[in-house]
Amino acid sequence: MTTKITIPEIQAILDAELPLVDILGMQVEDVAAGACRVRMRFKPDLVRPGGTVAGPAMMALADLAMYVVVLSLIGPVELAVTTNLNINFLRKPGPRDMIAEGRILKAGKRLAVVEVDLYSEGEEGMVAHVTGTYSIPPQDKAPTIAQLTGAAGA
Amino acid sequence: MTTKITIPEIQAILDAELPLVDILGMQVEDVAAGACRVRMRFKPDLVRPGGTVAGPAMMALADLAMYVVVLSLIGPVELAVTTNLNINFLRKPGPRDMIAEGRILKAGKRLAVVEVDLYSEGEEGMVAHVTGTYSIPPQDKAPTIAQLTGAAGA
Amino acid sequence: MTTKITIPEIQAILDAELPLVDILGMQVEDVAAGACRVRMRFKPDLVRPGGTVAGPAMMALADLAMYVVVLSLIGPVELAVTTNLNINFLRKPGPRDMIAEGRILKAGKRLAVVEVDLYSEGEEGMVAHVTGTYSIPPQDKAPTIAQLTGAAGA
Amino acid sequence: MTTKITIPEIQAILDAELPLVDILGMQVEDVAAGACRVRMRFKPDLVRPGGTVAGPAMMALADLAMYVVVLSLIGPVELAVTTNLNINFLRKPGPRDMIAEGRILKAGKRLAVVEVDLYSEGEEGMVAHVTGTYSIPPQDKAPTIAQLTGAAGA
């Protein structure tokens, strides 16, 4: 099975629909069916006391990785939404880019469960571990993202 | 028992230490010992497909409410860190300000557990529900926030 | 709105379908639409090192309370299944009965989210806090519990 | 690094301290530093509607695997307690033995975070995925398990 969405297609959705992704400096680096790697550039805007990357920035990165994993399996046409996210913060990340590695645990018709490992680039040891659930809308009811945004040729 | 930190004291820490709070338009409205209310202004930057507030913005709001609840109990001197956060997304929020109501579930010496309810202003029904854990550093080892940041009189 | 299932109806399902409930000494004490109270009798079988009630027994109690809350809203005919459960252990319970108070956070068509507070009878302070998600099968596809078990008149 | 506890040492603690382990038919099969495999025998007592293994039995199995992982790192002398457990149920298990594979994600001085994968023996696909946190008591304050139980030669 191959991915149902390419990096440029994902990037187009993110550019059009998720301004936060750009604000936080996140970028999809790799996608396959049920797996992806996403990077978040280090920016002083994202720090917390102690100079390390703030937790909410990590949660945003994990959430994006989950979304990309789901899109890789169902394609760009569905409006999937996160229903649950659980994160364990394991180690203080350095002032560096962060990398999220996402992979599917369960691809059901109605629910997808995804696991994401977060690393600080060039450092050993996982920084945070995330699991989350996406709700997949019934096929016949789900609007495409183009319908939602009124895009002409998306 | 009264709160060990005031809103201006919290605001000073957030201004100095957590640029993301300002980027996301978050503001502490009320604090008491073990409880708080925090607001996030609606901004087009925070939307997701469908026009509603993005999940990561909600997680950032809940994380801030947890932090304020913890500071209200241990004061501005400790370097507490989130160790776990679990969020259930319940309803699509409207394009409005979001309100987080945080309250302490357990105030231990080493761990604090906090619950946060998220609402869309003026709408009925909880939008998201969060529980999270903070690790509290041992008293004698914990640097004050002023020590961490090299601030002279903070 | 009133509950779609009574205590005797719940008890009949538990007796027929969930032997663990009886092994652990659990009993539904109260049910209303979207809320319930369930008791677990203290038994030496359920202890852990230190003499307190073991965590898995508490998780079983919370899971039952979640199930009863869901049945109170959809009635005895559906085969709902837990998809996620998150528990925070807050305080050591005494060697006493435990009480679970469950309430609905979201009653969706496909997902129900439930919150459960666990107490040690006669003691102040919550012992554990649980949130969980149930997946509700589509109405036309869901077998009744009677169909599943081959019961004649259940 | 080698495990700080052997299977017979674990078994002695479980026999003395955790009657639920025997009631549920659980058995440690393998332990290494920071990892373990635990089995739960299929028993009709553990079923739920539909004939599959009940969720609470799976949570008990995961909790035991977490405990064994922690003991493998700190030895039999500490009184560690679960503070958080998050489980995602992925697939209906068959009427078979279940296997839990546990591994450490973070071994801190005060907190250990553990991941557990649950499988149905002989079937492909993970049945449930668990993450959890253990609180490790300060070394000088922690009673040994023998002290707690008044055992003479444990």
XYZ file of N, CA and C in Angstrom, chain A residues 84 86 88-91 105-107 113 115 126 129 131-133, chain D residues 84 86 88-91 105-107 113 115 126 129 131-133:
96
model
N -8.846 12.347 20.980
C -8.085 12.187 22.220
C -6.598 12.288 21.916
N -2.855 11.914 24.239
C -2.179 11.707 25.519
C -0.687 11.848 25.300
N 3.227 12.005 27.177
C 4.147 11.899 28.312
C 5.433 12.622 27.954
N 5.803 13.612 28.775
C 7.046 14.346 28.565
C 8.151 13.599 29.303
N 9.208 13.232 28.569
C 10.202 12.314 29.117
C 11.512 12.999 29.484
N 12.004 13.878 28.599
C 13.295 14.528 28.818
C 13.201 15.963 28.323
N -1.284 2.804 14.703
C -1.464 1.621 15.547
C -2.713 0.867 15.132
N -3.745 1.620 14.736
C -4.983 0.999 14.283
C -5.639 1.872 13.234
N -5.950 1.296 12.095
C -6.639 2.035 11.052
C -8.028 1.442 10.896
N -5.921 5.112 15.475
C -5.076 5.377 16.642
C -3.634 5.472 16.156
N 0.591 6.600 17.051
C 1.641 6.788 18.055
C 2.693 7.727 17.469
N 14.254 9.615 23.677
C 12.984 10.213 23.268
C 12.651 11.372 24.206
N 6.444 11.181 24.255
C 5.745 10.071 23.599
C 4.251 10.385 23.605
N 0.214 9.293 22.171
C -0.758 8.474 21.455
C -2.018 9.314 21.270
N -2.717 9.063 20.179
C -3.911 9.848 19.944
C -4.890 9.130 19.056
N -6.130 9.586 19.096
C -7.209 8.978 18.336
C -7.813 10.004 17.391
N -0.285 7.204 36.700
C -1.123 7.439 35.521
C -1.056 6.227 34.613
N -2.730 5.099 30.677
C -3.556 5.432 29.521
C -3.579 4.232 28.594
N -5.293 2.503 24.990
C -6.099 2.531 23.780
C -6.394 1.094 23.365
N -7.676 0.774 23.253
C -8.087 -0.557 22.816
C -8.185 -0.531 21.296
N -7.468 -1.437 20.637
C -7.304 -1.358 19.192
C -8.105 -2.406 18.434
N -8.074 -3.639 18.923
C -8.738 -4.733 18.220
C -9.349 -5.678 19.255
N 10.343 3.725 28.813
C 10.538 4.904 27.960
C 11.429 5.923 28.653
N 11.288 6.033 29.967
C 12.106 6.946 30.752
C 12.310 6.387 32.146
N 13.554 6.286 32.560
C 13.852 5.833 33.905
C 14.460 6.997 34.677
N 8.492 6.078 33.099
C 7.414 5.982 32.122
C 7.620 4.702 31.313
N 5.947 1.743 28.431
C 5.033 1.459 27.317
C 4.762 -0.041 27.292
N -1.705 -5.558 17.129
C -1.741 -5.236 18.547
C -3.197 -5.105 19.014
N -2.758 -0.784 23.434
C -1.488 -0.088 23.646
C -1.616 0.762 24.913
N 0.398 3.296 27.912
C 1.534 3.992 28.512
C 1.163 4.315 29.957
N 2.180 4.348 30.801
C 1.884 4.630 32.201
C 3.081 5.192 32.911
N 2.816 5.822 34.057
C 3.847 6.453 34.858
C 3.868 5.841 36.254
